[in-house]
Amino acid sequence: MVIDPTIRLLEDLIAIDSVNPSLVPGARGEAEVARRIAAECTAAGLTVDITEVAPGRPNVVAVLEGRAPGPTLMFCGHIDTVGVAGMEAPFQPVHRDGRVYGRGAQDMKGGVAAMLGAARALAEGGGLPRGSLIVAAVVDEEHASLGADALVARWRADAAVVTEPTDLDVAVAHKGFQWIEIETRGRSAHGSRPDDGRDAILRMGRVLSRLESLDRQLQAQPAHPLLGTASLHASIIAGGVELSSYPDRCSLHLERRTLPGEPPRAGLQEAVAILDRLRRDDWEFEGDARLMFGREPYEIEPAHTLPAALVRAATSAGCQARQVGMTFWSDAAILGAAGIPSVLFGPGGAGLHSPEEYVRVEDVCLCRDALVALAREFTR
Ligand SMILES: [Zn+2]
């Protein structure tokens, strides 16, 4: 059986461990997979730039220049993966039933192989008459997106496709998120002395019940047509020392998922308002909230031509692409905020971030062919 060169490249990428070392201390990171990608781009005749974003963690940016000036299109994909706990042979690509299994197969070495395959097909098919194509393989999306931040600091494009897995639909929007810490404070005392003790955990209970009704309100609001409603959930809670004592502290980490158009610190403002109300009801109540980390939601400008152009390109390549929204956050928000209108488009599969992960072989090839068609049209 002759294996498509893009699929052979995908197998190579899966076989190289590129677990994100910020997620899993001591993990290998992206250096080796970046070398493989740089070699692929050089072999295809692209100009390759390698920049260390953090020690041992390089972005690879390759450029295919057209023969005359014109628009610049970017393809962007992350080359780190999440950890491999519970997987038997995470870096051994396995073919079964038209799928390739392995860590990162769907998230997102399938998309990276497709964008590299597209660049190669364009270069070998006579290059671009006009404009240029930038192919960006970036580090650290699964943690803090150091790679995308570094990319937009140096590179510009008129539009971008982030090849995260979308089942070959064109995703024009995704949610954002905010991680918030709330702490309630009490007073430690012997469990037999209610006059002295102030229970920080029960006080957090008041916060939790208000958070629950806030979540109900958020989910009762009119839904975004592609993304549904905003929401929140309590993620981690900690407090208390021993059975016989009043706890003096309780801490809660919560996640608020946000929609385009919401204020940038919506979740934090809501938490602060809840605490203010609880203080008004009970002068002894003590607690505060802080924003730990957050990422903005994203939606491409409705009038932008990129989504329709990509749907056309995908249709010409044999996909039935629709315009959709994705719930998960992506680097498209960073590109979009930097003035590069972006969409997501990538192959289908299943099991991202779980022990059994695969990507559909046919989808990887269709994704590549759609990207080729888009680049030809967009740079014309
Ligand atoms: Zn991803």
XYZ file of C-alpha atoms and ligand atoms in Angstrom:
381
model
C 0.000 0.000 0.000
C 1.306 3.442 -0.924
C 0.958 5.843 1.974
C 0.225 9.482 1.163
C 3.302 11.630 1.995
C 1.202 13.895 4.240
C 0.134 10.850 6.262
C 3.713 9.627 6.456
C 4.652 13.050 7.809
C 1.788 12.800 10.330
C 3.194 9.468 11.528
C 6.635 11.052 11.956
C 5.152 13.908 13.976
C 3.208 11.550 16.269
C 6.320 9.420 16.775
C 8.175 12.432 18.193
C 7.340 13.143 21.835
C 6.412 16.842 22.143
C 4.581 16.868 25.468
C 4.376 20.395 26.863
C 6.914 20.736 29.732
C 4.845 23.451 31.410
C 1.995 20.934 31.773
C 4.117 17.913 32.628
C 7.344 18.839 34.466
C 10.383 17.265 32.793
C 8.542 16.544 29.520
C 10.481 16.721 26.248
C 8.972 19.846 24.753
C 8.837 20.885 21.114
C 12.523 21.067 20.015
C 12.696 17.762 18.153
C 9.341 18.029 16.425
C 10.292 21.594 15.419
C 13.473 20.233 13.785
C 11.430 17.687 11.823
C 9.029 20.417 10.664
C 11.876 22.766 9.709
C 13.456 19.963 7.648
C 10.133 19.319 5.920
C 9.720 22.999 5.012
C 13.305 23.335 3.806
C 12.879 20.242 1.629
C 9.733 21.801 0.152
C 11.729 24.912 -0.788
C 10.286 27.311 1.790
C 12.325 29.906 3.668
C 12.520 28.752 7.279
C 12.868 30.834 10.430
C 13.407 29.151 13.806
C 13.013 31.256 16.934
C 13.398 30.037 20.498
C 10.394 31.277 22.416
C 11.594 29.723 25.671
C 14.692 27.564 26.299
C 14.460 24.487 24.051
C 11.050 25.550 22.733
C 11.250 26.932 19.181
C 8.559 28.267 16.871
C 9.104 27.334 13.214
C 7.826 29.852 10.659
C 8.213 29.003 6.959
C 7.385 31.310 4.078
C 6.427 30.579 0.489
C 6.860 33.833 -1.443
C 4.780 34.379 -4.549
C 6.291 35.783 -7.740
C 4.539 39.136 -7.327
C 3.275 41.143 -4.343
C -0.190 40.283 -3.043
C -2.122 39.201 0.048
C -0.495 37.090 2.750
C -2.276 34.042 4.127
C -1.111 32.262 7.269
C -1.627 28.670 8.388
C -0.971 28.170 12.099
C -0.848 25.074 14.291
C 0.567 24.188 17.687
C 3.153 21.437 17.987
C 2.949 20.686 21.706
C 0.652 18.010 23.105
C -0.859 17.278 26.499
C 0.573 14.456 28.641
C 0.318 10.737 27.997
C -0.867 9.317 31.339
C -2.812 6.071 30.846
C -1.581 5.522 27.262
C 0.232 2.339 26.365
C 2.238 3.441 23.317
C 1.468 7.137 22.849
C 4.239 7.800 20.327
C 3.656 4.743 18.169
C 1.271 5.766 15.376
C -1.203 2.961 14.712
C -3.357 2.709 11.544
C -6.790 1.150 12.013
C -10.105 1.587 10.141
C -8.949 4.670 8.245
C -7.673 6.338 11.386
C -4.274 7.074 12.842
C -4.046 6.678 16.624
C -1.487 8.279 18.950
C -0.960 11.254 21.248
C -1.506 14.466 19.333
C -3.066 12.688 16.314
C -6.131 14.940 16.480
C -4.815 17.747 18.716
C -3.214 18.709 16.510
C -0.536 16.936 14.537
C -3.198 15.985 11.959
C -3.818 19.674 11.285
C -0.100 20.460 11.313
C 0.608 17.677 8.792
C -2.238 19.001 6.612
C -0.917 22.576 6.584
C 2.648 21.423 5.874
C 1.341 19.102 3.154
C -0.552 22.032 1.634
C 2.540 24.256 1.614
C 4.529 21.471 -0.002
C 1.857 20.852 -2.654
C 1.746 24.573 -3.476
C 5.558 24.834 -3.680
C 5.879 21.728 -5.824
C 2.912 22.723 -7.971
C 4.683 25.791 -9.361
C 4.502 28.112 -6.352
C 2.206 31.100 -5.920
C 1.804 33.636 -8.752
C 1.149 36.413 -6.205
C 1.113 37.069 -2.479
C 2.648 34.756 0.072
C 1.915 31.925 2.437
C 3.243 31.775 5.987
C 3.184 28.419 7.755
C 3.607 28.787 11.516
C 4.244 25.851 13.861
C 4.027 27.253 17.378
C 4.822 25.989 20.874
C 2.887 25.913 24.124
C -0.761 26.261 23.077
C -1.783 23.682 25.666
C -0.477 25.877 28.477
C 0.110 29.624 28.039
C 0.399 30.073 24.243
C 3.915 31.503 24.455
C 4.335 30.467 20.809
C 1.332 32.364 19.418
C 2.207 35.452 21.472
C 5.746 35.390 20.045
C 4.421 34.732 16.528
C 2.168 37.803 16.393
C 4.928 39.995 17.833
C 6.955 39.436 14.646
C 4.702 38.262 11.832
C 1.766 39.792 9.999
C -0.796 38.285 7.647
C -4.042 39.398 6.030
C -5.853 36.313 7.326
C -5.087 33.016 9.032
C -6.389 29.481 9.316
C -5.649 27.724 12.598
C -5.806 24.031 11.768
C -7.224 22.822 15.094
C -9.653 19.885 14.763
C -13.091 21.055 13.612
C -14.369 17.945 11.766
C -13.688 19.872 8.533
C -16.150 22.625 9.417
C -15.114 26.278 9.386
C -15.183 27.600 12.937
C -15.675 31.357 13.019
C -16.009 31.818 16.795
C -15.037 30.256 20.088
C -15.536 30.917 23.785
C -13.036 32.489 26.174
C -12.409 31.644 29.813
C -11.437 33.183 33.134
C -9.962 31.328 36.095
C -10.887 32.981 39.370
C -9.833 32.297 42.939
C -12.189 33.152 45.793
C -11.047 32.962 49.382
C -13.292 33.170 52.430
C -11.820 33.767 55.849
C -13.076 32.747 59.297
C -11.434 32.328 62.679
C -9.944 29.072 63.920
C -11.124 27.856 67.301
C -11.804 24.663 69.229
C -14.840 22.954 67.738
C -16.685 23.201 71.065
C -16.533 27.021 71.103
C -18.960 28.511 68.627
C -18.611 31.931 70.220
C -14.943 32.073 69.193
C -14.993 30.167 65.901
C -15.954 31.548 62.483
C -16.394 28.831 59.870
C -14.706 29.759 56.567
C -16.074 26.681 54.778
C -19.715 27.397 55.633
C -19.119 30.967 54.496
C -17.867 29.589 51.180
C -21.165 27.698 51.065
C -22.963 31.034 50.795
C -20.680 31.962 47.900
C -21.296 28.615 46.208
C -25.070 28.905 46.370
C -24.902 32.353 44.786
C -22.523 31.074 42.116
C -24.967 28.315 41.332
C -27.813 30.759 40.788
C -25.516 32.994 38.719
C -24.719 29.992 36.510
C -28.443 29.339 36.097
C -28.941 32.977 35.084
C -26.069 32.822 32.592
C -27.461 29.694 30.995
C -30.969 31.184 30.842
C -29.749 34.096 28.754
C -30.300 34.195 24.977
C -27.718 31.880 23.423
C -25.013 32.978 20.973
C -26.117 31.419 17.662
C -22.937 29.320 17.345
C -21.588 29.084 20.893
C -24.590 28.619 23.174
C -24.537 30.409 26.532
C -21.894 31.513 28.982
C -21.464 29.334 32.069
C -19.387 28.773 35.154
C -18.423 25.842 37.329
C -16.556 25.294 40.579
C -13.314 23.444 39.762
C -11.278 22.995 42.962
C -12.098 23.641 46.592
C -9.876 23.409 49.674
C -10.198 24.289 53.327
C -10.064 23.002 56.874
C -7.411 21.250 58.924
C -9.002 18.781 61.306
C -12.398 17.546 62.452
C -12.404 19.240 65.828
C -11.524 22.771 64.724
C -13.217 25.701 63.023
C -11.555 26.294 59.634
C -10.084 29.767 59.220
C -9.760 29.647 55.436
C -11.450 28.171 52.406
C -10.328 28.617 48.816
C -12.255 27.993 45.643
C -10.999 27.966 42.057
C -13.719 28.436 39.503
C -13.875 28.683 35.766
C -16.133 31.100 33.912
C -16.546 30.455 30.166
C -17.212 33.681 28.270
C -18.863 34.742 25.030
C -17.816 37.338 22.451
C -19.155 40.730 23.522
C -18.930 40.139 27.285
C -16.802 42.588 29.320
C -13.165 41.420 29.527
C -13.310 40.758 33.291
C -16.948 39.661 33.507
C -16.283 36.652 35.747
C -14.171 38.583 38.233
C -16.717 41.409 38.406
C -19.481 38.890 39.157
C -17.432 37.246 41.926
C -16.626 40.624 43.487
C -20.309 41.614 43.361
C -21.317 38.389 45.140
C -18.777 39.010 47.901
C -19.928 42.648 48.279
C -23.528 41.497 48.682
C -22.555 38.874 51.276
C -20.653 41.542 53.233
C -23.696 43.817 53.183
C -25.855 40.971 54.568
C -23.348 40.063 57.298
C -20.689 42.477 58.529
C -18.616 39.514 59.774
C -18.321 37.989 56.313
C -14.783 38.187 54.926
C -13.613 37.130 51.510
C -12.028 38.285 48.292
C -11.623 37.306 44.667
C -8.795 37.558 42.152
C -8.306 36.724 38.509
C -5.741 33.904 38.129
C -5.686 33.725 34.334
C -7.977 34.399 31.438
C -8.233 34.246 27.671
C -10.556 36.227 25.470
C -13.340 34.730 23.362
C -13.052 35.182 19.629
C -15.324 35.805 16.689
C -14.270 36.859 13.201
C -15.914 40.023 11.905
C -19.197 38.900 10.261
C -18.419 40.709 6.993
C -14.981 39.131 6.525
C -14.594 37.129 3.309
C -12.352 34.399 4.776
C -15.050 32.027 6.120
C -16.981 31.959 2.838
C -13.757 31.586 0.836
C -12.726 28.627 2.994
C -16.153 26.996 2.711
C -15.824 27.302 -1.095
C -12.293 25.894 -1.037
C -13.366 23.024 1.212
C -16.337 22.231 -1.016
C -14.099 22.178 -4.084
C -11.831 19.720 -2.243
C -14.787 17.443 -1.483
C -15.767 18.437 2.093
C -19.220 19.506 3.218
C -18.053 22.400 5.376
C -20.449 24.555 7.396
C -19.730 27.655 9.455
C -19.742 26.655 13.135
C -18.519 27.748 16.574
C -16.164 25.782 18.811
C -16.488 25.685 22.588
C -12.744 25.331 23.302
C -10.366 28.305 23.371
C -7.667 28.505 20.686
C -4.719 30.549 19.423
C -7.124 32.136 16.888
C -8.041 34.592 19.666
C -4.421 35.729 19.906
C -4.091 36.085 16.132
C -7.438 37.886 15.945
C -6.526 40.294 18.751
C -3.284 41.064 16.897
C -5.266 42.109 13.829
C -5.059 38.868 11.846
C -8.641 37.731 11.086
C -8.696 33.989 11.702
C -10.839 30.887 11.455
C -10.316 27.306 12.580
C -10.404 24.431 10.126
C -8.996 20.986 10.727
C -9.558 17.250 10.363
C -12.010 15.138 12.338
C -11.219 12.495 14.889
C -11.810 11.955 18.575
C -10.231 11.618 21.970
C -8.305 14.841 22.298
C -6.692 15.053 25.756
C -7.794 11.462 26.500
C -6.005 8.079 26.429
C -7.348 7.000 23.031
C -6.832 9.739 20.451
C -7.151 9.441 16.696
C -7.503 11.491 13.529
C -9.217 10.418 10.302
C -6.725 9.781 7.513
C -9.106 10.925 4.790
C -9.856 14.145 6.692
C -6.169 15.043 6.929
C -5.866 14.775 3.139
C -9.128 16.683 2.541
C -7.990 19.403 4.936
C -4.691 19.712 3.049
C -6.480 19.902 -0.333
C -8.897 22.554 0.959
C -5.972 24.622 2.281
C -4.260 24.399 -1.117
C -7.422 25.641 -2.842
C -7.844 28.455 -0.305
C -4.232 29.647 -0.653
C -4.557 29.763 -4.444
C -7.764 31.792 -4.242
C -6.784 34.059 -1.349
C -3.400 35.142 -2.687
C -4.628 35.708 -6.228
Zn -5.147 21.996 20.184
